[in-house]
Amino acid sequence: MKRRTPHPLVLITILGVAFVRGLLYVVIVPPWQHYDEPSHFEYAWLIANRQKLPQRDEYDQNMRREVLASMYEHRFFSNMDFSPSLLTQDPVWIGFGALSHQPFYYMLAAIPLWLLRDTDIVLQLYAARLVSWLLYMLTVYVAWQVVGELVASHSPLRWLIPTWMALLPAFTDLMTAVNNDVGATALVSLFLWGAVKTIKKGITRQRLAWVLGTTALCFWTKNTAWVALVLAPIALLWGFFRNRWRWWVRSGIAAAGIAVLVAVFAWGDAACWYRSTVQQSPTGQRISATPWGKRAIAIHVSPDDPTASLIQHLTPAQVESLHGKTITLGTWIWASQPTTLYTPLVYDGTSRYGRVVVEASTTPAFYAITATLSARISQMYVQLQPVPRQSPVTVYYDGILLTEGAWDLVTAPQFQDDRAANGVWAGKPFVNLIRNGSAESTVPRIHSWLEKPVARYGHIGLSALITSLLDWSGTAWIYPITFRRIFHSFWGRFAWNSVGLPAGWYAFLLPLSLLGVLGGGVIALRKTVSGHTPIFQRRAIFFLWLTLALVWGNTFLRGHPVAGNSYLPVARYAYPAIIPTALLLVSGWWALCPACWRRWFPLALVVLLTWLDSASLWTIVSFFYGR
């Protein structure tokens, strides 16, 4: 029996499903009930009405009043202990500002807003949502094309993968919101299509322009789309050497890789301390005369970096043990020249303790404070932020300690060893809650030539991220919490992640997801190592899995307590890799499905997704319209 390519009606049907479901989610979710939607809408509105890119502190008070009044009208604050004023605030509060983001998505969303100037603010919001809806359908169409480059034309995966995307509730919910994650997802998908075609068929002028153009737009859209900057050279290299992969090419790539590692990485930051500084020197430095050990923490403060600081978070178990307790915070401090500075502070989620102004000399001196913490504390960290009165200057810290109880502030403690984990103070033993208080342990860091632009444009501290990955004792607790939050929001959590499915759904979807990942991983490994698989397909599969690893890794690591950030991520940051994710899961289920059941697999998958989507719509309607 001859196997034929999918009929054009198959694609039309899939896009029709996306069309209808997308419109349904556009209208069923009340105004402003998506992640930071008021702020994202404001960015597009300012472009449309002022016809230029806004400055970071720019706003329109009348527009904000209209938005906030609409938020009250649609009961945005009904379940919150917060009610911003329409009249007394300047600017009126509509959420955290989004004007620091890259502008391309907002320029697209501004097009209908320019046409609908001076109309009702809610009508303008829905018009901006329709821009996202179009990008949603574009992403589903691109998935059809990418899968078509990889699988046989008669394979059910050709239509099952874009169908899965078109029916995934949380994905549809996000992709019909006013949010720059929509632009990041659509543009990375377009980039992947061009990259896969280039790997498969080689470089032409059109494909070169496609890859480079979408890479530039990814950069101009959001930092979660910057994965294209890393992947584009790989795609172009494989496209250029499609049939000329020789030993000298491999040797050149290996040499270039080593050169990049040397140029990007250095060693010497103090382990367990998260930097919020772009200083070129390491934060853990070997010093000739230190109170303890051979190293000390060094923070360089300059006019270009006046608020340089380091932070260390306490673990939830430590925080729990300190509710309402008295603590003592101390350290030895000195500087490269006499200066006025602040001593370290401890923050318990409600109040800050410490930060005493002292005159530091070039000789180490011990400073300490005591404080009684709140009985209800949610988090806790210690911050080293000198903020001297004159600069530039390097400030040094050694023997940093935080311990329970009120201790003698006149006499200095004695540590048991250079690790500064415990010791004796005024004849009594104590345990130090600070990890690596003497900076004897160091970790890799990123050179400032890369750290500075990424911190400025991407709002990511790469060195702090590396520190977080290696601080297992301080950050291991966050992995299961982050996984649960991302998993739930990937399948079905809505609004501002506040509307969730019944718990039974997540319990059912977890083993199903793990099976998909297992099966997809096995089949991907077979394809990439099999000599029977065409080389372009092996490279394309590897390329998509690399995309998957980079995007999901970035998403997962956003939840680490880097430089004071305690935000737990959700799955929207991973949607730029929605096509590789769909390919992994659906092909994994297909691979594990017994041959005798495969004729029923497509129907079972569509029924399951339709059931999930019905439950999601009912949950949204019940939450917003049943109260």
XYZ file of C-alpha atoms in Angstrom:
627
model
C 0.000 0.000 0.000
C 1.450 3.340 -1.034
C 2.048 5.818 1.760
C 1.228 9.356 0.834
C 2.173 12.739 2.222
C -0.359 14.408 4.525
C -3.226 16.060 2.729
C -3.206 19.889 2.879
C -6.470 19.644 4.816
C -4.510 18.139 7.717
C -2.482 21.328 8.131
C -5.585 23.462 7.615
C -7.388 21.469 10.327
C -4.506 21.901 12.791
C -4.331 25.630 12.131
C -8.126 25.781 12.422
C -7.904 24.210 15.868
C -5.249 26.744 16.861
C -7.377 29.530 15.368
C -10.502 28.657 17.369
C -8.782 27.718 20.633
C -6.574 30.788 20.471
C -9.544 33.113 20.061
C -11.320 31.314 22.891
C -8.405 31.919 25.265
C -8.115 35.534 24.086
C -11.637 36.298 25.268
C -12.150 33.861 28.151
C -9.284 35.135 30.329
C -10.381 38.468 31.855
C -8.437 41.638 31.034
C -5.039 42.001 32.721
C -5.076 38.430 34.083
C -1.847 37.272 32.470
C 1.730 37.555 33.732
C 2.535 41.285 34.059
C 0.046 42.033 31.291
C -0.607 45.658 32.349
C 3.114 46.445 32.181
C 3.639 44.699 28.845
C 0.604 46.502 27.444
C 1.997 49.828 28.687
C 5.218 49.291 26.710
C 3.310 48.715 23.458
C 0.899 51.577 24.219
C 3.744 54.058 24.707
C 5.295 53.063 21.381
C 1.938 53.391 19.600
C 1.011 56.743 21.096
C 4.412 58.439 21.205
C 5.798 56.755 18.087
C 9.209 56.167 19.595
C 10.839 53.702 21.964
C 10.176 54.771 25.569
C 12.840 55.428 28.178
C 13.011 53.127 31.203
C 11.354 55.626 33.558
C 8.738 56.866 31.084
C 4.986 56.574 31.722
C 1.660 58.230 30.960
C -0.355 58.983 34.086
C -3.732 59.165 32.331
C -3.185 55.882 30.566
C -2.175 54.242 33.839
C -5.330 55.535 35.506
C -7.409 54.004 32.716
C -5.633 50.659 33.096
C -5.942 50.629 36.886
C -9.615 51.614 36.713
C -10.166 48.730 34.306
C -8.320 46.390 36.660
C -10.720 47.393 39.453
C -13.689 47.018 37.096
C -12.663 43.462 36.274
C -12.046 42.573 39.942
C -8.310 42.164 39.566
C -7.675 42.860 43.260
C -10.635 40.872 44.638
C -8.441 38.180 46.231
C -5.587 40.461 47.240
C -4.747 42.522 50.313
C -3.599 45.333 48.078
C -5.500 48.221 46.502
C -3.406 50.903 44.749
C -4.824 54.400 44.526
C -6.106 55.937 41.312
C -5.532 59.493 42.518
C -2.728 59.849 45.038
C 0.052 57.819 43.399
C 2.360 59.308 40.791
C 2.916 57.182 38.834
C -0.193 55.096 39.358
C 0.709 51.479 40.118
C -0.064 48.907 37.420
C 2.689 46.411 38.242
C 6.409 46.114 37.801
C 7.732 48.018 34.811
C 8.639 46.196 31.586
C 10.454 49.029 29.813
C 13.879 47.464 30.363
C 13.001 44.630 27.967
C 14.061 44.478 24.332
C 11.499 46.204 22.088
C 10.693 44.072 19.032
C 7.613 42.242 20.361
C 6.171 45.504 21.676
C 6.666 47.143 18.290
C 4.499 44.421 16.756
C 1.860 44.758 19.480
C 1.855 48.534 18.983
C 0.591 48.283 15.391
C -3.115 47.707 16.219
C -2.840 50.072 19.204
C -1.765 52.854 16.852
C -4.810 52.162 14.692
C -7.111 52.113 17.753
C -5.797 55.189 19.525
C -8.355 56.937 21.768
C -10.625 53.857 21.909
C -11.575 51.953 25.053
C -8.496 50.637 26.875
C -9.892 47.097 27.095
C -10.533 47.037 23.349
C -6.913 48.010 22.837
C -5.807 45.212 25.150
C -7.740 42.621 23.145
C -6.260 44.019 19.939
C -2.762 43.532 21.364
C -3.723 40.002 22.435
C -4.681 39.260 18.843
C -1.104 40.010 17.783
C 0.027 37.281 20.166
C -2.702 35.004 18.817
C -1.285 35.414 15.305
C 2.205 34.587 16.586
C 0.725 31.514 18.299
C -0.682 30.223 15.004
C 2.612 31.047 13.293
C 4.473 28.937 15.875
C 2.164 25.961 15.291
C 2.692 26.297 11.524
C 6.467 26.466 11.979
C 6.313 23.271 14.065
C 4.628 21.533 11.116
C 7.467 22.649 8.847
C 10.303 21.749 11.241
C 8.939 18.265 11.867
C 8.489 17.853 8.116
C 12.235 18.401 7.686
C 13.024 15.574 10.120
C 10.517 12.750 9.722
C 9.097 10.812 6.808
C 6.149 12.543 5.161
C 3.816 9.656 5.985
C 4.788 9.538 9.681
C 1.968 10.382 12.135
C 4.493 12.506 14.020
C 4.279 15.008 11.163
C 0.817 16.110 12.328
C 0.751 14.821 15.922
C 3.491 17.181 17.125
C 1.897 20.464 15.910
C -1.497 19.126 17.063
C -0.086 18.549 20.540
C 1.167 22.138 20.560
C -2.163 23.489 19.331
C -4.026 21.655 22.126
C -1.645 22.286 25.044
C -3.682 24.536 27.410
C -0.951 26.424 29.241
C 0.917 27.088 26.005
C -2.213 28.494 24.364
C -2.943 30.600 27.441
C 0.514 32.195 27.367
C 0.600 32.612 23.587
C -2.635 34.634 23.625
C -1.432 37.069 26.290
C 0.252 40.433 25.885
C 3.703 39.262 26.883
C 7.128 39.335 25.234
C 7.499 35.607 25.937
C 5.154 35.190 22.971
C 7.599 36.992 20.693
C 10.544 35.021 22.064
C 8.753 31.721 21.421
C 7.686 32.583 17.869
C 11.071 33.978 16.823
C 13.138 31.124 18.256
C 10.784 28.740 16.437
C 11.376 30.612 13.172
C 15.108 30.519 13.855
C 15.006 26.754 14.417
C 13.171 26.227 11.137
C 15.841 28.156 9.237
C 18.650 26.446 11.141
C 17.312 22.932 10.485
C 16.874 23.713 6.767
C 20.437 25.054 6.660
C 21.837 21.953 8.363
C 19.863 19.704 6.027
C 20.338 21.438 2.679
C 23.375 23.655 3.136
C 23.915 27.409 3.091
C 22.418 29.679 0.478
C 22.153 33.448 0.585
C 18.481 33.157 1.525
C 19.124 30.700 4.374
C 22.068 32.721 5.635
C 19.844 35.806 5.758
C 17.113 33.738 7.436
C 19.368 32.445 10.212
C 21.151 35.733 10.826
C 17.962 37.792 10.573
C 15.997 35.686 13.045
C 19.018 35.615 15.363
C 19.091 39.426 15.370
C 15.342 39.582 16.053
C 15.723 37.050 18.871
C 18.324 39.305 20.463
C 15.973 42.267 20.053
C 13.040 40.476 21.659
C 13.984 38.921 25.011
C 16.932 37.351 26.809
C 15.212 33.935 26.821
C 15.550 34.018 23.008
C 19.285 34.703 23.136
C 19.878 30.975 22.815
C 19.883 31.730 19.075
C 23.160 33.649 19.517
C 24.820 30.455 20.745
C 23.177 28.123 18.244
C 23.464 30.181 15.039
C 27.231 29.597 14.540
C 26.703 25.838 14.922
C 23.935 25.762 12.331
C 25.927 27.859 9.870
C 29.055 25.791 10.394
C 27.229 22.534 9.725
C 25.458 24.106 6.782
C 28.722 25.261 5.237
C 30.606 21.984 5.848
C 27.596 19.847 4.979
C 29.607 17.460 2.776
C 33.128 18.520 3.696
C 33.472 17.470 7.325
C 37.167 16.663 7.631
C 39.628 16.170 10.434
C 41.014 19.684 10.073
C 37.531 21.124 10.544
C 37.031 19.113 13.724
C 40.456 20.141 14.975
C 39.670 23.782 14.281
C 36.381 23.553 16.158
C 38.079 21.874 19.110
C 40.787 24.563 19.190
C 38.171 27.311 18.937
C 36.206 25.714 21.761
C 39.252 25.663 24.027
C 40.018 29.284 23.141
C 36.455 30.315 23.994
C 36.627 28.542 27.355
C 39.878 30.308 28.214
C 38.492 33.673 27.086
C 35.204 33.291 28.973
C 36.113 31.569 32.239
C 38.454 32.476 35.066
C 38.857 31.160 38.600
C 38.751 32.784 41.979
C 35.285 33.894 43.116
C 34.416 33.083 46.717
C 32.233 29.985 46.803
C 28.698 30.355 48.213
C 28.763 34.144 47.787
C 26.627 35.532 44.956
C 28.099 38.544 43.268
C 26.198 41.621 42.208
C 29.257 43.326 40.854
C 31.014 43.457 37.511
C 34.511 43.874 38.962
C 37.262 42.323 36.866
C 39.113 40.886 39.837
C 37.869 37.753 41.634
C 35.832 38.109 44.828
C 38.037 35.559 46.612
C 41.646 36.716 46.733
C 44.826 35.415 48.280
C 46.026 38.041 50.796
C 49.353 38.036 52.630
C 48.015 39.018 56.067
C 44.521 37.716 56.805
C 42.998 36.921 60.199
C 42.037 33.422 59.031
C 43.473 31.242 56.302
C 45.119 32.514 53.159
C 42.200 34.194 51.398
C 39.664 36.942 51.960
C 36.573 38.236 50.192
C 37.376 41.313 48.096
C 34.777 43.769 46.757
C 36.017 46.509 44.455
C 33.858 49.626 44.503
C 34.251 52.248 41.794
C 32.201 55.046 40.227
C 31.105 52.541 37.562
C 29.988 50.026 40.172
C 29.166 51.998 43.353
C 26.720 49.466 44.838
C 28.847 46.348 44.338
C 27.833 43.632 46.772
C 27.870 39.947 47.627
C 24.968 37.977 49.093
C 24.594 34.632 50.823
C 21.162 33.138 51.480
C 20.419 30.929 54.431
C 18.634 27.646 53.723
C 14.932 27.245 54.663
C 15.908 24.908 57.502
C 18.237 27.562 58.960
C 15.582 30.253 58.564
C 13.008 28.072 60.297
C 15.304 27.581 63.293
C 15.828 31.344 63.751
C 12.228 32.599 64.025
C 12.129 35.207 66.807
C 15.688 34.398 67.869
C 18.568 36.743 68.689
C 21.502 36.499 66.312
C 25.008 37.926 66.119
C 26.613 38.949 62.839
C 30.319 39.720 62.695
C 33.390 39.886 60.470
C 36.889 41.286 60.107
C 37.009 44.256 57.710
C 39.773 46.329 56.174
C 40.391 48.151 52.897
C 43.078 48.991 50.372
C 43.044 52.533 51.803
C 41.299 54.136 54.790
C 37.637 54.655 53.969
C 34.153 55.021 55.377
C 31.874 52.053 54.696
C 28.916 50.008 55.889
C 29.293 46.803 57.872
C 27.443 43.706 56.614
C 23.692 43.466 57.092
C 21.252 40.614 57.614
C 17.763 40.723 56.107
C 14.932 38.543 57.461
C 12.239 39.305 54.905
C 10.806 42.238 56.849
C 13.687 44.179 58.417
C 17.375 44.845 57.873
C 19.869 44.669 60.709
C 23.441 45.928 60.714
C 24.721 48.263 58.013
C 26.557 50.361 60.562
C 28.815 53.161 59.310
C 32.443 52.573 60.336
C 35.877 53.938 59.502
C 37.907 51.069 58.074
C 41.689 51.158 57.935
C 44.206 49.037 56.056
C 44.490 46.743 59.099
C 41.830 44.061 59.783
C 39.453 44.944 62.605
C 36.519 42.949 63.988
C 33.000 44.403 63.871
C 29.805 42.758 65.098
C 26.143 43.509 65.812
C 23.313 41.653 67.547
C 19.653 41.700 66.547
C 16.392 39.988 67.398
C 14.632 38.649 64.329
C 10.940 38.752 63.583
C 8.840 35.815 64.776
C 7.570 35.371 61.213
C 10.421 35.434 58.743
C 10.130 34.126 55.188
C 13.732 34.357 54.017
C 17.098 35.443 55.258
C 20.357 36.542 53.708
C 23.591 38.290 54.618
C 24.785 41.076 52.334
C 28.226 42.611 51.998
C 27.781 46.051 50.430
C 30.476 48.567 51.403
C 29.154 51.694 49.582
C 32.160 53.754 50.727
C 32.197 57.519 50.888
C 35.093 57.718 48.470
C 36.094 55.423 45.649
C 37.627 53.521 43.982
C 38.642 51.217 46.794
C 38.807 47.492 47.493
C 37.184 46.328 50.731
C 38.192 43.011 52.318
C 36.185 40.670 54.574
C 37.396 37.607 56.456
C 35.936 35.318 59.090
C 32.321 36.296 58.359
C 30.037 34.683 60.904
C 26.353 34.503 61.765
C 25.390 32.602 64.878
C 22.416 32.233 67.166
C 22.466 34.147 70.451
C 23.845 37.421 71.805
C 27.635 37.286 72.054
C 30.325 39.557 73.425
C 30.870 42.287 70.827
C 34.116 43.517 72.369
C 36.222 40.377 72.137
C 36.744 38.632 68.831
C 35.875 34.939 68.341
C 38.379 32.191 67.614
C 37.597 29.748 64.811
C 38.533 26.100 65.066
C 40.183 26.126 61.640
C 40.472 28.184 58.458
C 37.068 27.002 57.179
C 35.460 29.214 59.862
C 32.622 26.695 60.355
C 32.711 26.781 64.167
C 34.827 27.981 67.040
C 34.940 29.449 70.533
C 33.712 32.892 71.566
C 34.255 34.252 75.049
C 34.973 30.711 76.228
C 31.813 29.199 74.692
C 31.508 27.128 71.502
C 29.472 28.424 68.570
C 28.411 27.204 65.130
C 28.726 29.516 62.135
C 25.640 29.551 59.867
C 27.638 31.182 57.085
C 29.143 28.903 54.446
C 32.716 29.622 53.378
C 33.008 32.561 55.755
C 36.755 32.786 55.227
C 36.648 32.522 51.413
C 39.035 29.574 51.393
C 36.914 27.789 48.771
C 36.750 29.353 45.313
C 34.746 28.685 42.155
C 34.942 29.677 38.467
C 33.629 33.011 37.242
C 32.928 34.734 33.925
C 35.313 37.377 32.620
C 33.945 40.899 32.815
C 33.969 41.432 29.023
C 31.053 38.982 28.828
C 29.600 39.501 32.298
C 28.975 43.225 31.817
C 26.895 43.174 28.611
C 24.887 40.125 29.710
C 24.140 41.768 33.056
C 23.182 45.018 31.338
C 21.012 43.717 28.526
C 19.987 40.292 29.781
C 19.672 41.051 33.508
C 21.521 37.805 34.245
C 24.530 37.427 36.535
C 26.479 34.609 34.881
C 29.138 34.367 37.600
C 26.484 34.260 40.296
C 24.728 31.529 38.346
C 27.888 29.412 38.303
C 28.288 29.971 42.031
C 24.722 28.824 42.558
C 25.257 25.590 40.632
C 28.274 24.732 42.769
C 26.658 25.731 46.083
C 24.886 22.400 46.529
C 24.534 22.662 50.316
C 22.864 26.043 49.966
C 20.686 25.517 46.903
C 19.766 21.818 46.694
C 16.481 22.483 48.516
C 15.187 24.613 45.645
C 15.389 21.929 42.937
C 12.220 19.965 43.842
C 10.245 23.180 44.420
C 11.347 24.592 41.077
C 10.589 21.348 39.259
C 7.072 21.193 40.698
C 6.300 24.793 39.765
C 7.643 24.463 36.217
C 5.926 21.121 35.658
C 2.527 22.376 36.805
C 2.754 25.588 34.785
C 3.874 23.671 31.692
C 0.736 21.546 31.572
C -1.903 23.741 33.109
C -1.643 26.741 35.384
C -3.194 29.995 34.219
C -3.484 33.745 34.849
C -0.504 34.799 36.990
C 0.152 31.111 37.798
C -2.662 31.448 40.340
C -5.268 29.234 38.673
C -4.418 25.547 38.688
C -5.978 22.263 37.660
C -7.168 19.742 40.270
C -4.180 17.975 41.863
C -5.127 14.645 40.282
C -4.256 15.964 36.840
C -0.639 16.675 37.783
C -0.320 13.265 39.446
C -1.524 11.652 36.212
C 0.631 13.777 33.905
C 3.899 13.286 35.822
C 4.535 9.617 34.953
C 3.202 10.249 31.452
C 5.726 13.071 30.989
C 8.592 11.000 32.370
C 7.752 8.193 29.958
C 7.781 10.652 27.069
C 11.165 12.049 28.097
C 12.573 8.529 28.516
C 11.280 7.286 25.175
C 12.271 10.476 23.358
C 15.740 10.397 24.861
C 16.287 6.788 23.824
C 15.156 7.326 20.255
C 17.203 10.543 19.958
C 20.303 8.700 21.162
C 19.727 5.934 18.645
C 19.275 8.404 15.816
C 22.384 10.434 16.633
C 24.758 7.448 16.984
C 23.306 5.214 14.279
C 25.326 4.987 11.109
C 22.122 4.288 9.192
C 20.695 7.734 9.989
C 21.645 10.412 7.424
C 24.281 12.756 8.781
C 22.105 15.851 8.332
C 19.363 14.235 10.414
C 21.797 13.292 13.172
C 23.080 16.855 13.276
C 19.586 18.351 13.197
C 18.413 16.117 16.049
C 21.487 16.967 18.088
C 20.913 20.647 17.327
C 17.320 20.503 18.602
C 18.319 18.604 21.730
C 21.010 21.189 22.415
C 18.333 23.870 22.073
C 16.174 21.917 24.489
C 18.973 21.608 27.053
C 19.983 25.275 26.885
C 16.456 26.709 27.101
C 15.167 24.347 29.780
C 18.425 24.660 31.716
C 18.119 28.444 31.708
C 14.503 28.146 32.844
C 15.285 25.746 35.655
C 18.195 27.808 36.955
C 16.257 31.082 37.094
C 14.953 29.967 40.472
C 18.321 29.890 42.176
C 18.876 32.567 44.846
C 21.246 34.575 42.681
C 22.162 37.956 44.104
C 18.979 38.206 46.139
C 16.600 36.858 43.487
C 14.094 34.489 45.099
C 11.643 34.285 42.170
C 10.640 30.753 41.252
C 10.387 30.311 37.471
C 7.440 29.034 35.456
C 7.324 27.176 32.149
C 6.796 30.257 29.967
C 10.562 30.813 29.976
C 10.985 27.384 28.339
C 8.438 27.882 25.557
C 11.098 29.108 23.095
C 12.004 25.399 22.986
C 8.377 24.272 22.557
C 9.083 22.548 19.212
C 11.991 20.391 20.492
C 9.957 19.721 23.655
C 6.952 18.544 21.640
C 9.233 16.422 19.453
C 10.801 14.811 22.524
C 7.540 13.967 24.296
C 5.378 12.893 21.359
C 8.105 10.846 19.660
C 8.886 9.294 23.048
C 5.297 8.171 23.570
C 5.176 6.917 19.993
C 8.399 4.912 20.476
C 7.152 3.276 23.693
C 3.715 2.486 22.315
C 3.414 -1.217 21.391
C 3.137 -1.787 17.647
C -0.289 -3.361 17.996
C -1.666 -0.216 19.662
C -0.104 2.403 17.381
C -3.138 2.684 15.144
C -5.026 3.971 18.198
C -2.259 6.182 19.540
C -3.145 9.365 17.584
C -6.787 9.146 18.645
C -5.830 8.498 22.279
C -3.459 11.496 22.310
C -6.033 13.851 20.791
C -8.744 12.635 23.203
C -6.422 13.109 26.179
C -5.461 16.629 25.127
C -9.079 17.561 24.433
C -10.046 16.282 27.871
C -7.186 18.260 29.458
C -8.188 21.371 27.532
C -11.825 21.029 28.596
C -10.758 20.711 32.223
C -8.532 23.767 31.836
C -11.280 25.914 30.323
C -13.705 24.830 33.029
C -11.122 25.689 35.696
C -10.581 29.172 34.241
C -14.315 29.857 33.893
C -15.028 28.596 37.408
C -12.283 30.711 38.933
C -13.001 34.004 37.206
C -16.735 33.848 36.542
C -18.020 31.587 39.292
C -16.934 33.728 42.214
